[in-house]
Every structure is written in structure tokens, then in C-alpha cells.
Short mmCIF file of C-alpha atoms and ligand atoms in Angstrom, two decimals:
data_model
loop_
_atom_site.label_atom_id
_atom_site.label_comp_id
_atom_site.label_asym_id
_atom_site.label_seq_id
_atom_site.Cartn_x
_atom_site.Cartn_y
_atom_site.Cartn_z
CA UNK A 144 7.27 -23.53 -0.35
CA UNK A 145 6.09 -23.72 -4.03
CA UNK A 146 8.40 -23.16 -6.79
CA UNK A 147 6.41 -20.71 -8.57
CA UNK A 148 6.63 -19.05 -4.48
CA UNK A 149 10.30 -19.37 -4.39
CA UNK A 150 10.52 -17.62 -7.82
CA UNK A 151 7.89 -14.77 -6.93
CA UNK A 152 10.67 -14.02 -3.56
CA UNK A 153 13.42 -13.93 -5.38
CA UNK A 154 11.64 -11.09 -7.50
CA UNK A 155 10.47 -9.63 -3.93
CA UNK A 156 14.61 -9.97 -3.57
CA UNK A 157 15.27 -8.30 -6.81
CA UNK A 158 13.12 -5.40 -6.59
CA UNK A 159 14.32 -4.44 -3.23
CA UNK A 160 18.02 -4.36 -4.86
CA UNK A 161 19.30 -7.31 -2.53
CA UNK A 162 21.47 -9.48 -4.54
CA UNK A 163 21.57 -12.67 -2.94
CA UNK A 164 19.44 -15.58 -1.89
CA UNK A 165 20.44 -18.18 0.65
CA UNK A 166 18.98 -21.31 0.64
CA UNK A 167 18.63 -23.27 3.56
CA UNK A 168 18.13 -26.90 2.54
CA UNK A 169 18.36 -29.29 5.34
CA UNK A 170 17.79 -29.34 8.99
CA UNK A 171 16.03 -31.61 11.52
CA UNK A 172 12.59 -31.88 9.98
CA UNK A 173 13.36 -32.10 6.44
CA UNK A 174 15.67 -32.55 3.76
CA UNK A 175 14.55 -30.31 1.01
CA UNK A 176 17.11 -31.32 -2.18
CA UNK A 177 17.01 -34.37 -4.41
CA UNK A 178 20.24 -35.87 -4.54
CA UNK A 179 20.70 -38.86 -6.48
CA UNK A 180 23.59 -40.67 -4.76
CA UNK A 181 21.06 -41.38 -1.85
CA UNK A 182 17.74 -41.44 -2.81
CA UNK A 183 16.89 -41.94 0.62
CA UNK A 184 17.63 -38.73 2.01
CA UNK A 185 14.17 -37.51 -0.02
CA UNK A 186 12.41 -41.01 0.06
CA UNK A 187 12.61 -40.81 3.87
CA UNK A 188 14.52 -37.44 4.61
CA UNK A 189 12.04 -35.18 2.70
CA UNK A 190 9.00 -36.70 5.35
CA UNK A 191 7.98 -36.50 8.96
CA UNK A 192 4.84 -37.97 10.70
CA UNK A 193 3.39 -34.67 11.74
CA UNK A 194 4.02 -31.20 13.25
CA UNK A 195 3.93 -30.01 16.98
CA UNK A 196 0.99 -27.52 17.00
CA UNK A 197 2.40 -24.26 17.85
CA UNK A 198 5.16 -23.30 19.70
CA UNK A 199 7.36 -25.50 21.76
CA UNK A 200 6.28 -27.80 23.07
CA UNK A 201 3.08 -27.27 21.24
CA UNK A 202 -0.63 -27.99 22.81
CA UNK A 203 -0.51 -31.58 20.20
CA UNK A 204 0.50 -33.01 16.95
CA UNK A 205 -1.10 -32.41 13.60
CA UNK A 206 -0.59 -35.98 12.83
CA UNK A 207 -0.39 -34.70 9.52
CA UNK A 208 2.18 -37.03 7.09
CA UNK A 209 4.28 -33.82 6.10
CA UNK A 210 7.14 -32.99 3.64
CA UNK A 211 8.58 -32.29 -0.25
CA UNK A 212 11.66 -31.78 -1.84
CA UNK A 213 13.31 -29.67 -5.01
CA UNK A 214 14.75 -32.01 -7.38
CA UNK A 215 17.39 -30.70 -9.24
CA UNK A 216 15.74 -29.57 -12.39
CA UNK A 217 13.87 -27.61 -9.89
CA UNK A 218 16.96 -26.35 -8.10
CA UNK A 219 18.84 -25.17 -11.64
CA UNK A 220 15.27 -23.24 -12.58
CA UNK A 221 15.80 -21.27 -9.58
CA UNK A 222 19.30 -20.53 -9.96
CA UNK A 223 18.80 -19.59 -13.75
CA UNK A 224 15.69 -17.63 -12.56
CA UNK A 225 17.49 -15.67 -10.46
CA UNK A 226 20.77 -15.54 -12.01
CA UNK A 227 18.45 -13.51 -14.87
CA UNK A 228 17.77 -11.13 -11.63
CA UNK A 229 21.03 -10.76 -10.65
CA UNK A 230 20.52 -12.40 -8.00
CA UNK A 231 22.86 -14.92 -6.80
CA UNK A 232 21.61 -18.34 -4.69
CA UNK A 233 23.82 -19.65 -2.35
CA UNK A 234 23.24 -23.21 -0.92
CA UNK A 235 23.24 -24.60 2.67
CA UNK A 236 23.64 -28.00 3.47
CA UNK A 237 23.79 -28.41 7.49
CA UNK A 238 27.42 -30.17 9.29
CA UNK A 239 27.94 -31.46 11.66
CA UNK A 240 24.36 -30.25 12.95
CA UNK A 241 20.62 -30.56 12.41
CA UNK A 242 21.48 -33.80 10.65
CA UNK A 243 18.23 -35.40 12.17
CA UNK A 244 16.74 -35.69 8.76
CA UNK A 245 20.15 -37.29 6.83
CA UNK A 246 20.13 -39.80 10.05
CA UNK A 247 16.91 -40.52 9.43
CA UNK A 248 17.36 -41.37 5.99
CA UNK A 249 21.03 -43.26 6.75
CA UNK A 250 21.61 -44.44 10.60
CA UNK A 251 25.35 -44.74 9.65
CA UNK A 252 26.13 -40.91 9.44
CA UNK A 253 25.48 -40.79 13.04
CA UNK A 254 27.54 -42.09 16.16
CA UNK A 255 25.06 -44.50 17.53
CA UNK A 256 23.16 -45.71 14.39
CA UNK A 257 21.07 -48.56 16.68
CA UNK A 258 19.99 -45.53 19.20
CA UNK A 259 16.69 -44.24 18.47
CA UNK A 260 16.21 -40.67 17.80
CA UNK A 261 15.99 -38.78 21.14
CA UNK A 262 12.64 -36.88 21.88
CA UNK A 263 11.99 -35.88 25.03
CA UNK A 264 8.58 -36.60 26.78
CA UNK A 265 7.22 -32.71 26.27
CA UNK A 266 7.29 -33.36 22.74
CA UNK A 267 3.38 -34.67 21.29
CA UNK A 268 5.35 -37.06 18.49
CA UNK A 269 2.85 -38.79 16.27
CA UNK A 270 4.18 -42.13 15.72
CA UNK A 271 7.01 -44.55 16.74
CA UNK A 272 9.30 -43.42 19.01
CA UNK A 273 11.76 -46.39 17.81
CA UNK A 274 14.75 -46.19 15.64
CA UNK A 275 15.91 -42.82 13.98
CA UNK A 276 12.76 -39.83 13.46
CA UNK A 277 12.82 -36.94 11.11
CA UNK A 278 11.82 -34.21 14.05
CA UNK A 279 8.40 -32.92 14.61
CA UNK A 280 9.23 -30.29 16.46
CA UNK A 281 11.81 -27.12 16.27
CA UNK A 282 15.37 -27.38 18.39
CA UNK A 283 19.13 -28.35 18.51
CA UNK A 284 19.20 -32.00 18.67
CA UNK A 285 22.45 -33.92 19.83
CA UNK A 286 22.11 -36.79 17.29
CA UNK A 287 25.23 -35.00 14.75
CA UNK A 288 27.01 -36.39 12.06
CA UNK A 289 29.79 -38.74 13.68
CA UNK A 290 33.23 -37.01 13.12
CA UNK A 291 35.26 -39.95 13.78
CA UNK A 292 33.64 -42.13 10.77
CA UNK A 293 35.42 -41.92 7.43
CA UNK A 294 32.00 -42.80 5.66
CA UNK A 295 30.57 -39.73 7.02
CA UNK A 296 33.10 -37.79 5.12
CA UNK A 297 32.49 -39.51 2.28
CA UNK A 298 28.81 -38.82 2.09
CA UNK A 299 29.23 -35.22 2.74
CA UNK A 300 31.60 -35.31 -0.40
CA UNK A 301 29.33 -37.04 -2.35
CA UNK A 302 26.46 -34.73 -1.25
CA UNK A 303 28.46 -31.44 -1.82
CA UNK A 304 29.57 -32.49 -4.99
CA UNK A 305 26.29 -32.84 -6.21
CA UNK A 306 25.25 -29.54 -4.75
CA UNK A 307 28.14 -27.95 -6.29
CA UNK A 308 27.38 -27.84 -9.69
CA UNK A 309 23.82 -27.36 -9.42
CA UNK A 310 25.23 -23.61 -8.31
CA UNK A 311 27.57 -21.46 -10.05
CA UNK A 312 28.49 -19.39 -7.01
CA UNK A 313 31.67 -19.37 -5.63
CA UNK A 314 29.98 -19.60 -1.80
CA UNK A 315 28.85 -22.84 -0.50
CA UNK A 316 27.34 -22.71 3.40
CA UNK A 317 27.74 -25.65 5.48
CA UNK A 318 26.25 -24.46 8.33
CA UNK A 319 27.93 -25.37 11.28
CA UNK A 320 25.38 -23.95 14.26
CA UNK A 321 23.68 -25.25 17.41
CA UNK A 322 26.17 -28.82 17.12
CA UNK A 323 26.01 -30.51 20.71
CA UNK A 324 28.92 -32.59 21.62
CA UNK A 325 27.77 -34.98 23.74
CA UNK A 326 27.42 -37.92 21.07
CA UNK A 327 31.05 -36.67 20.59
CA UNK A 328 32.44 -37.42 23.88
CA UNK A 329 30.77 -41.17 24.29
CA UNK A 330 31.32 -42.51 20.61
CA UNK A 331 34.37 -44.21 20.29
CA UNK A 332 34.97 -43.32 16.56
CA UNK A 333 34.97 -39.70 17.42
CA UNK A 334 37.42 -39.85 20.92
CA UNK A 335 39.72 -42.33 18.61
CA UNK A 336 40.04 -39.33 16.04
CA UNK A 337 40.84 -36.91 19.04
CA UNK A 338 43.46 -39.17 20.13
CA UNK A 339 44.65 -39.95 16.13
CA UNK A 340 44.80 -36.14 15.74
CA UNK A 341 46.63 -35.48 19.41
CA UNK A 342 43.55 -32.87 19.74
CA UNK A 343 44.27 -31.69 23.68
CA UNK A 344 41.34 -29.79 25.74
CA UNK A 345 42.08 -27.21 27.62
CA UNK A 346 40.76 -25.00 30.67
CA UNK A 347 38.51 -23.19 28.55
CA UNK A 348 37.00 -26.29 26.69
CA UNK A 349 37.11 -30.01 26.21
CA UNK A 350 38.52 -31.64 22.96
CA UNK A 351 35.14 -32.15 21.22
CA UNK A 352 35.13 -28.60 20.65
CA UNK A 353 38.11 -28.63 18.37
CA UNK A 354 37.04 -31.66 16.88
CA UNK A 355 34.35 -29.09 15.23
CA UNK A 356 36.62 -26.68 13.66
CA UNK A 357 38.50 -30.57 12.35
CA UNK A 358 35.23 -31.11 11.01
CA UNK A 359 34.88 -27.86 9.22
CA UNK A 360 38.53 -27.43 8.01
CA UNK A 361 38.45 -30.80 6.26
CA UNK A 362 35.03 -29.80 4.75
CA UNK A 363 36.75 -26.54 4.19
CA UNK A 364 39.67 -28.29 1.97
CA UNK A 365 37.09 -30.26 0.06
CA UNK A 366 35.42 -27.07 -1.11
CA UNK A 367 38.16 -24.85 -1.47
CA UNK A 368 40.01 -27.88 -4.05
CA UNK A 369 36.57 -27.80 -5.63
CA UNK A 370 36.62 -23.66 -6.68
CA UNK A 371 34.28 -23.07 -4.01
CA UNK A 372 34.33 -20.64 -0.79
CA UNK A 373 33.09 -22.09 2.64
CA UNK A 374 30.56 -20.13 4.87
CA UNK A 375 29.39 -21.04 8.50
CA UNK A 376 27.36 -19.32 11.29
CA UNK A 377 29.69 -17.69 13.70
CA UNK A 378 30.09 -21.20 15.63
CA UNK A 379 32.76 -22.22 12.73
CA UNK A 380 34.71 -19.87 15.54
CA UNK A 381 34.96 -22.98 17.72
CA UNK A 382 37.99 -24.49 18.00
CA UNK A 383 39.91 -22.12 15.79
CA UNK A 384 38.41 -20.73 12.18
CA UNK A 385 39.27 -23.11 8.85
CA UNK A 386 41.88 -20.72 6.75
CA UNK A 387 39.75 -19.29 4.52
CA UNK A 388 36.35 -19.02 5.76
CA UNK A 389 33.74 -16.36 5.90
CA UNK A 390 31.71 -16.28 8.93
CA UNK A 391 27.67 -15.78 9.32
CA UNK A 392 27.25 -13.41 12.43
CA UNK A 393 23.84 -14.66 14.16
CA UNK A 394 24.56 -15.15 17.81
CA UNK A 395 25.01 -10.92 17.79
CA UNK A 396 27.84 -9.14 16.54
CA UNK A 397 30.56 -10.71 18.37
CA UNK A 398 30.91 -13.45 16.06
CA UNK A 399 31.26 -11.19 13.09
CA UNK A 400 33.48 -8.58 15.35
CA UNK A 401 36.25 -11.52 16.79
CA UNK A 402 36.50 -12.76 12.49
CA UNK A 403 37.27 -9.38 11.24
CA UNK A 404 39.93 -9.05 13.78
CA UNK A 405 41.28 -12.77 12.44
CA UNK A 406 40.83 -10.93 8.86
CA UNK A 407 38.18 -13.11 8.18
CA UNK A 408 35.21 -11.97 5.33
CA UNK A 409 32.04 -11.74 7.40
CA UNK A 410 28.71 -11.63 6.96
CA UNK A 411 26.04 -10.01 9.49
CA UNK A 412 22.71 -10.93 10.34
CA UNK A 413 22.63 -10.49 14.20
CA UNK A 414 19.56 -12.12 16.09
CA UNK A 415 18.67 -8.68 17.08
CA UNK A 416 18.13 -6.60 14.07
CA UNK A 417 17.67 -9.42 10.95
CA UNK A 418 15.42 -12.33 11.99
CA UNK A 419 12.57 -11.96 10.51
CA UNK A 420 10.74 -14.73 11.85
CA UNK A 421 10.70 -12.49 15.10
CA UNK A 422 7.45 -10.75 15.02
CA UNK A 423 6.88 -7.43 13.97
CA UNK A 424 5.39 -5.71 17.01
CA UNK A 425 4.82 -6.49 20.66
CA UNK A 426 1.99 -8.58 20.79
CA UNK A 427 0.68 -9.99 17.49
CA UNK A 428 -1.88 -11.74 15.98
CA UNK A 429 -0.38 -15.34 14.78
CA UNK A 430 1.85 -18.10 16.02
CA UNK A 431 6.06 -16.74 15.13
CA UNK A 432 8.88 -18.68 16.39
CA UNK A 433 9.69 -15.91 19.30
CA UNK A 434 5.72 -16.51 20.54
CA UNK A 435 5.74 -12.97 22.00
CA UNK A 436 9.64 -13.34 24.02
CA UNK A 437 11.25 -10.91 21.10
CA UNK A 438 9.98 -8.82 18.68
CA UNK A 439 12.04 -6.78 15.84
CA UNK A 440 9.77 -3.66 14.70
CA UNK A 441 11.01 -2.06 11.69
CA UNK A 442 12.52 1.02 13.02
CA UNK A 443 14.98 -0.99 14.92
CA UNK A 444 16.04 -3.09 11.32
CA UNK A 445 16.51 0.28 9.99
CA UNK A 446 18.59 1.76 13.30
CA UNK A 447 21.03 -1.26 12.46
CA UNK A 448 24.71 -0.45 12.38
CA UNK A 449 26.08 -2.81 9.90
CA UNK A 450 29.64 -2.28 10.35
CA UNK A 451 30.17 -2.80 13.94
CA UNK A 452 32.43 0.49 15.29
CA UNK A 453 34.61 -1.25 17.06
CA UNK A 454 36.88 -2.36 14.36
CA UNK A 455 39.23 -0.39 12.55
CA UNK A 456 39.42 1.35 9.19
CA UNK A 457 40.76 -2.12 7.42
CA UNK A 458 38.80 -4.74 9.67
CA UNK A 459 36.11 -3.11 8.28
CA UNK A 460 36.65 -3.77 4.76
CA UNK A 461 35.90 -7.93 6.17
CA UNK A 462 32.20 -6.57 6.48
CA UNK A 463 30.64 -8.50 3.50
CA UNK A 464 27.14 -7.11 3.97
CA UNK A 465 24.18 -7.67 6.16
CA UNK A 466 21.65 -10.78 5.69
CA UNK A 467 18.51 -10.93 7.11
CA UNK A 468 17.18 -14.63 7.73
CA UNK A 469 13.40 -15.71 7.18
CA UNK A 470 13.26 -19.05 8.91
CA UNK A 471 9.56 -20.85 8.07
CA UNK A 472 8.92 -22.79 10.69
CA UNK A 473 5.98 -21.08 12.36
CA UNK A 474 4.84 -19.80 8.10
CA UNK A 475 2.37 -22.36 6.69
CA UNK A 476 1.65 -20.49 3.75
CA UNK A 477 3.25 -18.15 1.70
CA UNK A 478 0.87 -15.15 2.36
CA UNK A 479 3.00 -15.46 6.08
CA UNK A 480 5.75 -15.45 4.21
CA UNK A 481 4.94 -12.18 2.91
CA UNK A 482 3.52 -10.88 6.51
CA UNK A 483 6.99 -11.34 8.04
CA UNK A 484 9.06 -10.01 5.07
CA UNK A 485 7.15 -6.90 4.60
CA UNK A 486 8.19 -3.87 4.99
CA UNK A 487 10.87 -5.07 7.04
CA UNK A 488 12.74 -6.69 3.39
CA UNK A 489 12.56 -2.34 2.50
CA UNK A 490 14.36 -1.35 5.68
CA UNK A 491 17.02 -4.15 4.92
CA UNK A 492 17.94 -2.99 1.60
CA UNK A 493 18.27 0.73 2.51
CA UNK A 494 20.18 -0.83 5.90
CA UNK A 495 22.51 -2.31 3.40
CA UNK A 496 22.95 0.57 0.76
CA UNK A 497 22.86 3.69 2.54
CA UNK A 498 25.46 5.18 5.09
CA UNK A 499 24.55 4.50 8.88
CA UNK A 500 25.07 8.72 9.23
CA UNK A 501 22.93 9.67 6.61
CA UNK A 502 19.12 7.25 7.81
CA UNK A 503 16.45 8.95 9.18
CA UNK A 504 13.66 6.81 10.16
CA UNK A 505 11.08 9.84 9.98
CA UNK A 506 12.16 10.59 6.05
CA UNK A 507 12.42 6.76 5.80
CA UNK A 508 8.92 6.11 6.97
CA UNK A 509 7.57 9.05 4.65
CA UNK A 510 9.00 7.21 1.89
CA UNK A 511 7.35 4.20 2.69
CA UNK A 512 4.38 5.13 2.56
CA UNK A 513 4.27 5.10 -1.32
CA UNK A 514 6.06 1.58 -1.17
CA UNK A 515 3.50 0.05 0.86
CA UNK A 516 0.72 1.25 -2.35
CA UNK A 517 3.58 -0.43 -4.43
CA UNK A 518 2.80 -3.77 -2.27
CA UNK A 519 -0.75 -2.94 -2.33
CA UNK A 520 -0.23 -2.94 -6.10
CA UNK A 521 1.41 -6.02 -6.39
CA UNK A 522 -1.38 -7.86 -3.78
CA UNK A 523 1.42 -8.43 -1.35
CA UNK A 524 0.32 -9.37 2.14
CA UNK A 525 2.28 -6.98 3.86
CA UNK A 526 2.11 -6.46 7.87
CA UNK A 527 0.46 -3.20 7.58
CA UNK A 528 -2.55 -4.30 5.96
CA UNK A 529 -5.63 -4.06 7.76
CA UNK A 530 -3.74 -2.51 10.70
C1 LIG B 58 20.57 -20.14 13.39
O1 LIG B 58 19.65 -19.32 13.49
N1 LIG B 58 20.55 -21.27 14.07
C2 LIG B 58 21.68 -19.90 12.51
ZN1 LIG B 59 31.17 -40.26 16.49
#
């Protein structure tokens, strides 16, 4: 997305009285922030040959040489931009998962740098199939960052600490989601760290899976030494939670729910009620990412329960806030942008500043009316237009 875009949401953000933004910056297809350490993570990173057209696995490729970056001038606009908002940005940098695009940029972060990238033969790729690929399509991929390399430590240090600066707040996500562990169990780097850390698997799961939470507690250390907080979607649960870190609730509540009872902060944005990339009713008129198999009306974002009922008086307090998450895969343009965020970004804020007991939909949807000739005001492409 533009900058002048990423600006004009982060003043959607600020009028609807949400006070943070976080930035997802690398995954599978792309890698979306200059750093200058390795140039190659935006020189070949930032790029992929094309883009599956539509939803998995897509009818054919665009064949269309795709990509872009923020450098870091860019990146401290932002943050200054919205920092005049009060609104806080928050970077993500993805470990040990959706590392497709770092691979792609430097074979050595993964655990079998000769292997080409895996794609299976659903996938319409445009191009080689040889060597390492920035993805063209959407999906968990197993090719991870190796955990048993020292180098791969070092480059995430590098990398962080030249995110770190470029943001003054004191969170810094590192992901953490949808990390497959079979690269883990073959490469010999990572099963000689398993055996150099005495990691044991039990009935319930094999080593690898503690090798993640190994992975995220020495990331953890890093950023904690550094001034900084560590976040992670809920899988940071696997394998036991790093000391001090505040977990992302996606995969539902129970993420969130088993944190808070470890007296961990936690932040919620359950599948259910806060993707936004879900479309907005039944059967719609465009391409989203759930392609008709879920859909997240606004009534239901505004019957969410924050604070999940189940904990007590002082696991509650853990209950950061609720996120919703606006993933652009299936938004070309930022007029889809706007589609998916509106009004649903209205029922979020109330969702978030309002007591469960005292929301009505009916009085909330009265009110709404006048904010929707707000967004007809500002030119917004809101869902309800034309409807
Ligand atoms: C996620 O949606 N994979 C966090
Ligand atoms: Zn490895």
C-alpha cells in the first residue's frame, strides 16, 4: 500500500479512537522493510514473479513481476505521523515462520539452503521452480528459519536491531504462527541443538515443538536486554511461554484464556469476531481470503465479548485489549481496503471502549447511520455503499 494510504488509515485509526497500529512487515510473499545490513532482503525479498489469481489454488498466475518496500525514512514518517495521532505503531517481523521471503533473499537462514523452495503442483507458479522462491500464493510453508544455526540468530539480531530504533514503542511482535516442524526434525543443525539443550519429547509432542518456545525465549532475551517487550500469536504457547511475553489470541480465545491463567498480558483478536479480511456478509461480490467458507457481519464484531468470562476478577486485568487484523492479500487497491474496514473499524472501537452489558446493536446501528454520512463525507468506500 502507498504511503500517503498508510497515513490516510492511520487517521481512519485515529478517528475511530483506536490507539494502535500493527504493522505486519514480512511473510512469504514479501519483505516489506528496507534494512540495510542485507540489502538483499528488499533487492530480492521485496519481489515475486507473479500472483495466483484468486483464491487457492487460483484459476492461473498474473505473471505479473510484483513487489515494494518502506525504506526507513518511510518507516520513521509513519511512526512520527502517527505518533502526532496518538497512535502508536508496533512492528512485526515473522520467526521462525513465513520466512519464505528472507530465504529467498539468503538460502543460509534456512535448514536446507541447496533445497529449492517447495510448491506443490496445484500452485500456477510463473517462473523457475529451482532454488529458493518468494511465494506466489497464500499458506504456511515448511521452509522456517533453521533453529539450530547460530547465523540465523545473528541475522535476526541484526534485523531487530535495526527495526528497533526505527520505533519508539516498547512492543516488538515477532510473530511466531503457522511454523511447521518438519525441516526441524530432518536438519541436523536443529536435532544437534535438541540434543545440546537435553530438549526431551514427550507423549503429547515431539521435541521440535519445544525447540519453538527455545526459539522465542532467546529472541525474547534479545528484546527484553534491548528495552523492548516481545509479542507472538497464541502459538508462542508451544513448548512453554518465554517469561515475559504477551500473547496475540487468533486461533479463538483459548490462546488468550490458557495466558491469562499463566498471568500473561494478552491481546485478543479471535478468528471469529476480528478478521476483517473475512467478508462482510454471506455471499459477496469480490474475491476475500475466506471465498464465501466464513463471513463476520458487523453485528457479530459488535456481540464480541472481549474479556473472555471464564477467568477471574485478576486474570482479567491480563486482557490488554482487542485487535482486529486486516490481512491484504485478496485487497489490490486501497478502495478494498476501505470496503473491508468499514463500518466494521466503528463496531471495533465501541467493542473496545464500551462495557459488554451496556451494547445494544439496535441503538448501535441507529447511531451508525449518521457515521456512515460521516464516511460518505470523507469519500470512504465503505461496504454499505451502493447496497
Ligand atoms: C495469523 O492469522 N496467521 C496470525
Ligand atoms: Zn535447522
Amino acid at each position: 500500500m502507498p504511503v500517503e494510504f498508510i497515513k490516510k488509515y492511520i487517521d481512519y485509526i485515529a478517528l475511530h479512537k483506536l490507539n494502535f497500529f500493527h504493522w505486519h512487515l514480512t511473510d512469504d510473499q514479501g519483505w516489506r522493510i528496507e534494512i540495510k545490513k542485507y540489502p538483499k532482503l528488499t533487492d530480492v525479498g521485496a519481489w515475486r514473479n507473479g500472483t495466483i489469481i484468486g483464491p487457492y489454488p487460483g484459476t492461473g498466475n498474473d505473471g505479473l513481476h510484483y513487489g515494494g518496500y518502506y525504506t526507513q525514512e518511510q518507516v520513521k514518517e509513519i511512526v512520527a505521523y502517527a505518533a502526532k495521532r496518538h497512535v502508536e505503531v508496533i512492528p512485526e517481523i515473522e520467526m521462525p515462520g513465513h520466512a519464505s521471503a528472507a530465504i529467498a533473499a539468503y538460502p543460509y537462514l534456512s535448514c536446507f539452503p541447496g533445497q529449492s523452495t517447495f510448491v506443490d503442483a496445484k500452485t500456477p507458479l510463473n517462473g523457475s521452480r529451482e532454488g529458493k522462491q518468494v511465494q506466489q500464493t497464500w499458506g504456511v510453508f515448511d521452509d522456517v528459519f533453521c533453529a539450530g544455526k547460530e547465523s540465523t540468530f545473528g541475522f535476526l539480531e541484526d534485523v531487530v536491531s535495526e527495526v528497533m530504533p526505527l520505533f519508539p514503542s516498547k512492543y516488538f511482535h515477532v510473530g511466531g504462527d503457522e511454523s511447521p516442524k518438519k525441516h526441524w526434525e530432518k536438519c541436523p543443525n536443529c536435532q544437534r541443538r535438541i540434543k545440546d539443550l537435553k530438549i526431551k519429547g514427550d507423549k503429547k509432542h515431539p521435541a521440535e515443538h519445544y525447540l519453538q518456545s527455545y526459539f522465542i525465549q532467546r529472541m525474547e532475551k534479545f528484546l527484553n536486554k534491548n528495552g523492548k517487550s516481545l509479542i507472538g500469536w497464541d502459538e508462542i504457547l508451544e513448548g512453554g511461554l518465554a517469561p515475559n511475553a504477551i500473547v496475540m489470541s487468533w486461533r479463538g480465545e483459548e490462546g488468550g484464556i490458557a495466558a491469562a491463567k499463566e498471568n500473561h498480558f494478552v491481546i485478543m483478536t479471535p478468528g471469529s469476531y476480528a478478521y476483517f479480511d473475512h467478508q462482510q456478509e454471506k455471499h459477496d461480490d469480490s474475491v476475500t481470503f475466506s471465498n464465501n467458507r466464513w463471513y463476520l457481519p458487523i453485528e457479530k464484531v459488535y456481540s464480541w465479548k472481549v474479556v473472555p468470562q471464564v477467568l477471574s476478577a485478576s486474570q482479567k486485568h491480563f486482557i490488554m485489549g482487542p485487535q482486529a487484523n486486516l490481512w491484504t492479500e485478496q485487497m489490490k487497491s486501497p478502495a478494498k481496503v476501505e470496503y473491508m474496514l468499514f463500518p466494521r473499524i466503528a463496531a471495533l472501537s465501541e467493542v473496545g471502549w464500551t462495557q459488554q452489558a451496556n451494547r445494544d446493536f439496535a441503538e448501535f446501528n441507529n447511531r451508525l447511520q449518521m457515521q456512515i454520512k460521516r464516511y460518505d463525507l470523507w469519500g470512504v468506500n465503505h461496504f454499505y455503499k451502493n447496497k
